[in-house]
PDB file of C-alpha atoms and ligand atoms in Angstrom:
ATOM      1  CA  MET A   1      11.573  17.838 -10.760  1.00  0.00           C
ATOM      2  CA  LYS A   2       8.790  15.615 -11.574  1.00  0.00           C
ATOM      3  CA  PHE A   3       6.793  13.784  -9.016  1.00  0.00           C
ATOM      4  CA  PHE A   4       5.500  10.177  -9.525  1.00  0.00           C
ATOM      5  CA  ILE A   5       3.597   8.581  -6.844  1.00  0.00           C
ATOM      6  CA  ASP A   6       4.718   4.838  -5.932  1.00  0.00           C
ATOM      7  CA  THR A   7       1.503   3.357  -5.259  1.00  0.00           C
ATOM      8  CA  ALA A   8      -1.589   1.835  -6.818  1.00  0.00           C
ATOM      9  CA  ASP A   9      -3.973   3.311  -4.295  1.00  0.00           C
ATOM     10  CA  VAL A  10      -6.633   5.062  -6.461  1.00  0.00           C
ATOM     11  CA  ALA A  11      -7.977   7.039  -3.877  1.00  0.00           C
ATOM     12  CA  ALA A  12      -4.510   8.613  -2.786  1.00  0.00           C
ATOM     13  CA  ILE A  13      -3.507   9.167  -6.440  1.00  0.00           C
ATOM     14  CA  ALA A  14      -6.476  11.035  -7.004  1.00  0.00           C
ATOM     15  CA  GLU A  15      -6.228  13.221  -3.703  1.00  0.00           C
ATOM     16  CA  LEU A  16      -2.833  14.032  -4.711  1.00  0.00           C
ATOM     17  CA  ASN A  17      -3.535  14.739  -8.445  1.00  0.00           C
ATOM     18  CA  ASP A  18      -5.989  17.226  -7.261  1.00  0.00           C
ATOM     19  CA  LEU A  19      -3.344  18.943  -5.528  1.00  0.00           C
ATOM     20  CA  GLY A  20      -1.083  19.181  -8.707  1.00  0.00           C
ATOM     21  CA  MET A  21       1.421  16.863  -7.198  1.00  0.00           C
ATOM     22  CA  VAL A  22       1.175  14.032  -9.595  1.00  0.00           C
ATOM     23  CA  ASP A  23       3.227  13.706 -12.813  1.00  0.00           C
ATOM     24  CA  GLY A  24       3.019  10.187 -12.934  1.00  0.00           C
ATOM     25  CA  VAL A  25       2.669   6.843 -11.250  1.00  0.00           C
ATOM     26  CA  THR A  26       4.765   3.849 -10.690  1.00  0.00           C
ATOM     27  CA  THR A  27       4.037   0.384  -9.574  1.00  0.00           C
ATOM     28  CA  ASN A  28       5.572  -3.001  -9.219  1.00  0.00           C
ATOM     29  CA  PRO A  29       4.222  -6.668  -8.209  1.00  0.00           C
ATOM     30  CA  SER A  30       4.458  -5.878  -4.605  1.00  0.00           C
ATOM     31  CA  ILE A  31       2.358  -2.679  -4.952  1.00  0.00           C
ATOM     32  CA  ILE A  32       0.063  -4.784  -6.977  1.00  0.00           C
ATOM     33  CA  LEU A  33      -0.100  -7.424  -4.306  1.00  0.00           C
ATOM     34  CA  LYS A  34      -0.601  -4.519  -1.595  1.00  0.00           C
ATOM     35  CA  SER A  35      -3.614  -3.179  -3.716  1.00  0.00           C
ATOM     36  CA  GLY A  36      -5.469  -6.209  -3.711  1.00  0.00           C
ATOM     37  CA  ARG A  37      -6.469  -5.438  -7.149  1.00  0.00           C
ATOM     38  CA  ASP A  38      -6.339  -6.945 -10.728  1.00  0.00           C
ATOM     39  CA  ILE A  39      -2.993  -5.265 -12.320  1.00  0.00           C
ATOM     40  CA  LEU A  40      -4.979  -4.586 -15.500  1.00  0.00           C
ATOM     41  CA  GLU A  41      -8.016  -3.199 -14.084  1.00  0.00           C
ATOM     42  CA  VAL A  42      -6.246  -1.087 -11.473  1.00  0.00           C
ATOM     43  CA  THR A  43      -3.724   0.191 -13.784  1.00  0.00           C
ATOM     44  CA  LYS A  44      -6.435   1.312 -16.268  1.00  0.00           C
ATOM     45  CA  GLU A  45      -8.204   3.120 -13.176  1.00  0.00           C
ATOM     46  CA  ILE A  46      -5.037   4.827 -12.414  1.00  0.00           C
ATOM     47  CA  CYS A  47      -4.527   5.747 -16.223  1.00  0.00           C
ATOM     48  CA  GLY A  48      -8.086   7.370 -15.897  1.00  0.00           C
ATOM     49  CA  ILE A  49      -6.866   9.665 -13.374  1.00  0.00           C
ATOM     50  CA  VAL A  50      -3.216  10.661 -14.352  1.00  0.00           C
ATOM     51  CA  SER A  51      -2.249  11.690 -17.995  1.00  0.00           C
ATOM     52  CA  GLY A  52       1.537  11.531 -17.190  1.00  0.00           C
ATOM     53  CA  PRO A  53       3.489   8.107 -17.142  1.00  0.00           C
ATOM     54  CA  VAL A  54       2.176   5.279 -15.405  1.00  0.00           C
ATOM     55  CA  SER A  55       4.611   2.165 -14.998  1.00  0.00           C
ATOM     56  CA  ALA A  56       3.225  -1.253 -15.121  1.00  0.00           C
ATOM     57  CA  GLU A  57       5.893  -3.916 -14.529  1.00  0.00           C
ATOM     58  CA  VAL A  58       6.476  -7.075 -16.535  1.00  0.00           C
ATOM     59  CA  VAL A  59       6.868 -10.182 -14.271  1.00  0.00           C
ATOM     60  CA  ALA A  60       8.575 -12.762 -17.223  1.00  0.00           C
ATOM     61  CA  MET A  61      12.043 -13.570 -16.956  1.00  0.00           C
ATOM     62  CA  LYS A  62      12.913 -14.264 -20.629  1.00  0.00           C
ATOM     63  CA  ALA A  63      12.952 -11.159 -23.132  1.00  0.00           C
ATOM     64  CA  ASP A  64      10.420 -12.894 -25.964  1.00  0.00           C
ATOM     65  CA  ASP A  65       7.890 -13.130 -22.834  1.00  0.00           C
ATOM     66  CA  MET A  66       8.555  -9.772 -21.240  1.00  0.00           C
ATOM     67  CA  ILE A  67       8.076  -8.234 -24.686  1.00  0.00           C
ATOM     68  CA  LYS A  68       4.649  -9.862 -25.249  1.00  0.00           C
ATOM     69  CA  GLU A  69       3.791  -8.630 -21.587  1.00  0.00           C
ATOM     70  CA  GLY A  70       5.128  -5.119 -22.112  1.00  0.00           C
ATOM     71  CA  ARG A  71       2.666  -5.121 -25.467  1.00  0.00           C
ATOM     72  CA  LYS A  72      -0.263  -6.149 -23.517  1.00  0.00           C
ATOM     73  CA  LEU A  73       0.217  -3.638 -20.662  1.00  0.00           C
ATOM     74  CA  ALA A  74       0.783  -0.979 -23.034  1.00  0.00           C
ATOM     75  CA  GLU A  75      -2.613  -1.670 -24.647  1.00  0.00           C
ATOM     76  CA  ILE A  76      -4.147  -0.386 -21.184  1.00  0.00           C
ATOM     77  CA  ALA A  77      -3.700   3.205 -22.265  1.00  0.00           C
ATOM     78  CA  PRO A  78      -1.186   5.479 -24.241  1.00  0.00           C
ATOM     79  CA  ASN A  79       0.460   6.545 -20.989  1.00  0.00           C
ATOM     80  CA  ILE A  80       1.714   3.260 -19.727  1.00  0.00           C
ATOM     81  CA  THR A  81       5.382   2.970 -19.335  1.00  0.00           C
ATOM     82  CA  VAL A  82       6.697  -0.653 -19.511  1.00  0.00           C
ATOM     83  CA  LYS A  83       8.530  -1.466 -16.863  1.00  0.00           C
ATOM     84  CA  VAL A  84      11.591  -4.072 -17.094  1.00  0.00           C
ATOM     85  CA  PRO A  85      14.084  -5.269 -14.756  1.00  0.00           C
ATOM     86  CA  LEU A  86      17.717  -4.454 -15.286  1.00  0.00           C
ATOM     87  CA  THR A  87      18.987  -7.879 -16.846  1.00  0.00           C
ATOM     88  CA  TRP A  88      20.047  -8.451 -20.277  1.00  0.00           C
ATOM     89  CA  ASP A  89      16.565 -10.085 -20.908  1.00  0.00           C
ATOM     90  CA  GLY A  90      15.265  -7.036 -19.475  1.00  0.00           C
ATOM     91  CA  LEU A  91      17.534  -4.608 -21.624  1.00  0.00           C
ATOM     92  CA  ARG A  92      16.674  -6.652 -24.495  1.00  0.00           C
ATOM     93  CA  ALA A  93      13.016  -6.315 -24.083  1.00  0.00           C
ATOM     94  CA  CYS A  94      13.760  -2.370 -23.544  1.00  0.00           C
ATOM     95  CA  LYS A  95      15.587  -2.128 -26.800  1.00  0.00           C
ATOM     96  CA  VAL A  96      12.605  -3.846 -28.625  1.00  0.00           C
ATOM     97  CA  LEU A  97       9.843  -1.930 -27.029  1.00  0.00           C
ATOM     98  CA  SER A  98      11.528   1.426 -26.889  1.00  0.00           C
ATOM     99  CA  GLY A  99      11.958   0.692 -30.561  1.00  0.00           C
ATOM    100  CA  GLU A 100       8.198   0.644 -30.943  1.00  0.00           C
ATOM    101  CA  GLY A 101       7.938   3.969 -29.611  1.00  0.00           C
ATOM    102  CA  ARG A 102       6.809   2.772 -26.232  1.00  0.00           C
ATOM    103  CA  MET A 103       7.909   4.597 -22.851  1.00  0.00           C
ATOM    104  CA  VAL A 104      10.069   1.942 -20.992  1.00  0.00           C
ATOM    105  CA  ASN A 105      11.205   2.311 -17.388  1.00  0.00           C
ATOM    106  CA  VAL A 106      14.124   0.041 -16.394  1.00  0.00           C
ATOM    107  CA  THR A 107      13.950  -1.103 -12.904  1.00  0.00           C
ATOM    108  CA  LEU A 108      16.033  -2.551 -10.107  1.00  0.00           C
ATOM    109  CA  CYS A 109      19.192  -0.233 -10.737  1.00  0.00           C
ATOM    110  CA  PHE A 110      21.968  -0.082  -8.115  1.00  0.00           C
ATOM    111  CA  SER A 111      24.980   0.662  -9.931  1.00  0.00           C
ATOM    112  CA  ALA A 112      26.162   3.428 -12.512  1.00  0.00           C
ATOM    113  CA  ASN A 113      27.164   0.961 -15.020  1.00  0.00           C
ATOM    114  CA  GLN A 114      23.622  -0.563 -14.973  1.00  0.00           C
ATOM    115  CA  ALA A 115      22.420   2.985 -15.653  1.00  0.00           C
ATOM    116  CA  LEU A 116      24.697   3.451 -18.517  1.00  0.00           C
ATOM    117  CA  ILE A 117      23.798   0.197 -20.285  1.00  0.00           C
ATOM    118  CA  ALA A 118      19.910   0.985 -19.722  1.00  0.00           C
ATOM    119  CA  ALA A 119      20.373   4.135 -21.391  1.00  0.00           C
ATOM    120  CA  LYS A 120      22.374   2.600 -24.436  1.00  0.00           C
ATOM    121  CA  ALA A 121      19.342   0.146 -24.683  1.00  0.00           C
ATOM    122  CA  GLY A 122      16.771   3.204 -24.896  1.00  0.00           C
ATOM    123  CA  ALA A 123      15.497   3.284 -21.670  1.00  0.00           C
ATOM    124  CA  THR A 124      12.979   6.266 -21.144  1.00  0.00           C
ATOM    125  CA  PHE A 125      13.600   6.126 -17.446  1.00  0.00           C
ATOM    126  CA  ILE A 126      16.148   4.486 -14.981  1.00  0.00           C
ATOM    127  CA  SER A 127      15.127   3.551 -11.520  1.00  0.00           C
ATOM    128  CA  PRO A 128      18.060   3.650  -8.814  1.00  0.00           C
ATOM    129  CA  PHE A 129      16.682   2.252  -5.660  1.00  0.00           C
ATOM    130  CA  VAL A 130      17.891   4.931  -3.123  1.00  0.00           C
ATOM    131  CA  GLY A 131      16.226   3.493   0.081  1.00  0.00           C
ATOM    132  CA  ARG A 132      17.123  -0.271  -0.516  1.00  0.00           C
ATOM    133  CA  MET A 133      20.972   0.977  -1.024  1.00  0.00           C
ATOM    134  CA  ASP A 134      20.720   2.896   2.553  1.00  0.00           C
ATOM    135  CA  ASP A 135      19.160  -0.385   3.733  1.00  0.00           C
ATOM    136  CA  ILE A 136      22.485  -2.157   3.404  1.00  0.00           C
ATOM    137  CA  ASN A 137      24.480   0.998   4.150  1.00  0.00           C
ATOM    138  CA  LEU A 138      25.451   1.758   0.688  1.00  0.00           C
ATOM    139  CA  ASP A 139      25.077   5.492  -0.322  1.00  0.00           C
ATOM    140  CA  GLY A 140      21.937   5.725  -2.701  1.00  0.00           C
ATOM    141  CA  MET A 141      22.074   9.356  -3.323  1.00  0.00           C
ATOM    142  CA  GLU A 142      25.836   9.192  -4.377  1.00  0.00           C
ATOM    143  CA  LEU A 143      24.632   6.649  -7.153  1.00  0.00           C
ATOM    144  CA  ILE A 144      22.205   9.034  -8.290  1.00  0.00           C
ATOM    145  CA  ALA A 145      24.792  12.024  -8.703  1.00  0.00           C
ATOM    146  CA  ASP A 146      27.077   9.516 -10.242  1.00  0.00           C
ATOM    147  CA  ILE A 147      24.217   8.970 -13.019  1.00  0.00           C
ATOM    148  CA  ARG A 148      23.458  12.372 -13.396  1.00  0.00           C
ATOM    149  CA  GLN A 149      27.228  13.268 -14.282  1.00  0.00           C
ATOM    150  CA  ILE A 150      27.424   9.998 -16.787  1.00  0.00           C
ATOM    151  CA  TYR A 151      24.266  10.975 -18.324  1.00  0.00           C
ATOM    152  CA  ASP A 152      25.072  14.521 -18.843  1.00  0.00           C
ATOM    153  CA  ASN A 153      28.627  13.886 -19.998  1.00  0.00           C
ATOM    154  CA  TYR A 154      27.353  11.642 -22.716  1.00  0.00           C
ATOM    155  CA  GLY A 155      24.250  13.668 -23.504  1.00  0.00           C
ATOM    156  CA  PHE A 156      21.864  10.630 -22.807  1.00  0.00           C
ATOM    157  CA  ASP A 157      18.320  11.453 -22.434  1.00  0.00           C
ATOM    158  CA  THR A 158      17.063   8.598 -20.268  1.00  0.00           C
ATOM    159  CA  GLN A 159      15.477  10.282 -17.367  1.00  0.00           C
ATOM    160  CA  ILE A 160      16.791   9.769 -13.828  1.00  0.00           C
ATOM    161  CA  LEU A 161      13.851   8.186 -11.782  1.00  0.00           C
ATOM    162  CA  ALA A 162      14.985   8.272  -8.018  1.00  0.00           C
ATOM    163  CA  ALA A 163      13.054   5.222  -6.570  1.00  0.00           C
ATOM    164  CA  SER A 164      12.707   3.621  -3.212  1.00  0.00           C
ATOM    165  CA  ILE A 165      12.193   7.175  -1.894  1.00  0.00           C
ATOM    166  CA  ARG A 166      11.421   6.471   2.021  1.00  0.00           C
ATOM    167  CA  THR A 167      11.919  10.252   3.612  1.00  0.00           C
ATOM    168  CA  VAL A 168      11.575  13.948   3.106  1.00  0.00           C
ATOM    169  CA  ASN A 169      15.444  14.063   2.987  1.00  0.00           C
ATOM    170  CA  HIS A 170      15.703  11.650   0.108  1.00  0.00           C
ATOM    171  CA  VAL A 171      13.446  14.016  -1.978  1.00  0.00           C
ATOM    172  CA  THR A 172      15.613  17.073  -1.032  1.00  0.00           C
ATOM    173  CA  GLN A 173      18.616  15.344  -1.916  1.00  0.00           C
ATOM    174  CA  SER A 174      17.266  14.017  -5.289  1.00  0.00           C
ATOM    175  CA  ALA A 175      16.232  17.572  -6.197  1.00  0.00           C
ATOM    176  CA  LEU A 176      19.928  18.822  -5.003  1.00  0.00           C
ATOM    177  CA  VAL A 177      21.940  16.399  -7.274  1.00  0.00           C
ATOM    178  CA  GLY A 178      19.595  16.538 -10.185  1.00  0.00           C
ATOM    179  CA  ALA A 179      17.229  13.705 -10.504  1.00  0.00           C
ATOM    180  CA  ASP A 180      14.867  14.071 -13.186  1.00  0.00           C
ATOM    181  CA  VAL A 181      11.979  12.299 -11.189  1.00  0.00           C
ATOM    182  CA  ILE A 182      11.430  11.126  -7.796  1.00  0.00           C
ATOM    183  CA  THR A 183       8.844   8.215  -7.050  1.00  0.00           C
ATOM    184  CA  ALA A 184       7.597   8.273  -3.532  1.00  0.00           C
ATOM    185  CA  PRO A 185       4.710   6.929  -1.557  1.00  0.00           C
ATOM    186  CA  PRO A 186       1.814   9.376  -0.834  1.00  0.00           C
ATOM    187  CA  ALA A 187       3.141   9.686   2.757  1.00  0.00           C
ATOM    188  CA  VAL A 188       6.392  10.838   1.886  1.00  0.00           C
ATOM    189  CA  ILE A 189       4.625  13.335  -0.603  1.00  0.00           C
ATOM    190  CA  LYS A 190       2.436  14.549   2.108  1.00  0.00           C
ATOM    191  CA  ALA A 191       4.959  14.896   4.586  1.00  0.00           C
ATOM    192  CA  LEU A 192       6.810  17.251   2.404  1.00  0.00           C
ATOM    193  CA  ALA A 193       4.493  20.118   3.804  1.00  0.00           C
ATOM    194  CA  ASN A 194       5.547  19.472   7.238  1.00  0.00           C
ATOM    195  CA  HIS A 195       7.545  21.730   9.640  1.00  0.00           C
ATOM    196  CA  PRO A 196       7.428  22.090  13.249  1.00  0.00           C
ATOM    197  CA  LEU A 197       8.037  25.817  12.957  1.00  0.00           C
ATOM    198  CA  THR A 198       4.909  26.085  10.491  1.00  0.00           C
ATOM    199  CA  ASP A 199       2.737  24.509  13.241  1.00  0.00           C
ATOM    200  CA  ALA A 200       4.271  26.676  16.230  1.00  0.00           C
ATOM    201  CA  GLY A 201       3.852  29.880  13.969  1.00  0.00           C
ATOM    202  CA  LEU A 202       0.064  28.893  12.968  1.00  0.00           C
ATOM    203  CA  ALA A 203      -0.761  28.091  16.584  1.00  0.00           C
ATOM    204  CA  GLN A 204       0.654  31.639  17.709  1.00  0.00           C
ATOM    205  CA  PHE A 205      -1.147  33.622  14.834  1.00  0.00           C
ATOM    206  CA  GLU A 206      -4.207  31.540  15.867  1.00  0.00           C
ATOM    207  CA  LYS A 207      -4.070  32.963  19.364  1.00  0.00           C
ATOM    208  CA  ASP A 208      -3.245  36.545  18.541  1.00  0.00           C
ATOM    209  CA  TRP A 209      -5.896  36.947  16.011  1.00  0.00           C
ATOM    210  CA  ALA A 210      -8.535  35.492  18.726  1.00  0.00           C
ATOM    211  CA  LYS A 211      -7.284  38.471  20.874  1.00  0.00           C
ATOM    212  CA  THR A 212      -8.094  41.010  18.343  1.00  0.00           C
ATOM    213  CA  GLY A 213     -11.988  39.955  18.349  1.00  0.00           C
ATOM    214  CA  GLN A 214     -12.003  40.869  14.544  1.00  0.00           C
ATOM    215  CA  LYS A 215     -13.452  38.707  11.511  1.00  0.00           C
ATOM    216  CA  ILE A 216     -12.476  38.749   8.150  1.00  0.00           C
ATOM    217  CA  LEU A 217     -15.679  37.131   6.942  1.00  0.00           C
TER     218      LEU A 217
HETATM  219  C1  E4P B   1       9.428   1.902  -7.997  1.00  0.00           C
HETATM  220  O1  E4P B   1       9.687   1.963  -9.216  1.00  0.00           O
HETATM  221  C2  E4P B   1      10.165   0.946  -7.159  1.00  0.00           C
HETATM  222  O2  E4P B   1       9.734  -0.202  -7.482  1.00  0.00           O
HETATM  223  C3  E4P B   1       9.731   1.210  -5.344  1.00  0.00           C
HETATM  224  O3  E4P B   1      10.236   2.672  -5.563  1.00  0.00           O
HETATM  225  C4  E4P B   1      10.648   0.164  -4.766  1.00  0.00           C
HETATM  226  O4  E4P B   1      10.497   0.975  -3.439  1.00  0.00           O
HETATM  227  P1  E4P B   1      10.876   0.028  -2.240  1.00  0.00           P
HETATM  228  O5  E4P B   1      12.224  -0.350  -2.179  1.00  0.00           O
HETATM  229  O6  E4P B   1      10.357   0.924  -0.736  1.00  0.00           O
HETATM  230  O7  E4P B   1      10.027  -1.350  -2.281  1.00  0.00           O
END
């Protein structure tokens, strides 16, 4: 399973990239706002660090304008993935941009039928929002599993990008149901290494080692 990092925090991306944890990056207008940076500048900087797909989202509502914005964003670097919303205008933009050979991430997906039509429109990635579904007591993970089955039934090669990942359990569940990619904030990726038994075991080893009076170096 690929790990995309859901942030425009360049330092956090670079740190995780050095650990081999970054297969790509996703951003959205809220993430750009949080960064306080210019979208073109910060996205270019991210593309200088990460060689995998870097999603940059259009903000227009009409297909023609989305296509223009998508082409401009795609000029930033060859690894830009143009992110469009799951509306008919977004799908029209997806069809045109993917037809031009660009990677397209269709975002704000909340149903299996939405995922089906995104695949038919040529999406490279479909982004179902797990956490936002859980927020309203719907089962985000069931949606990922349904999309997996539908895509496998018909051989669609659109990659399932589990988005709005909030917890380490979301990561485990996404891997179990066969998401191709998860995108998660740096804090969630970092928390994947945590386990209280690891901490307890290490503390015990440290104590016992001190009692041996030995040194390795
Ligand atoms: C990424 O592509 C999505 O925009 C992001 O995961 C949404 O996450 P949120 O629901 O935590 O804002």
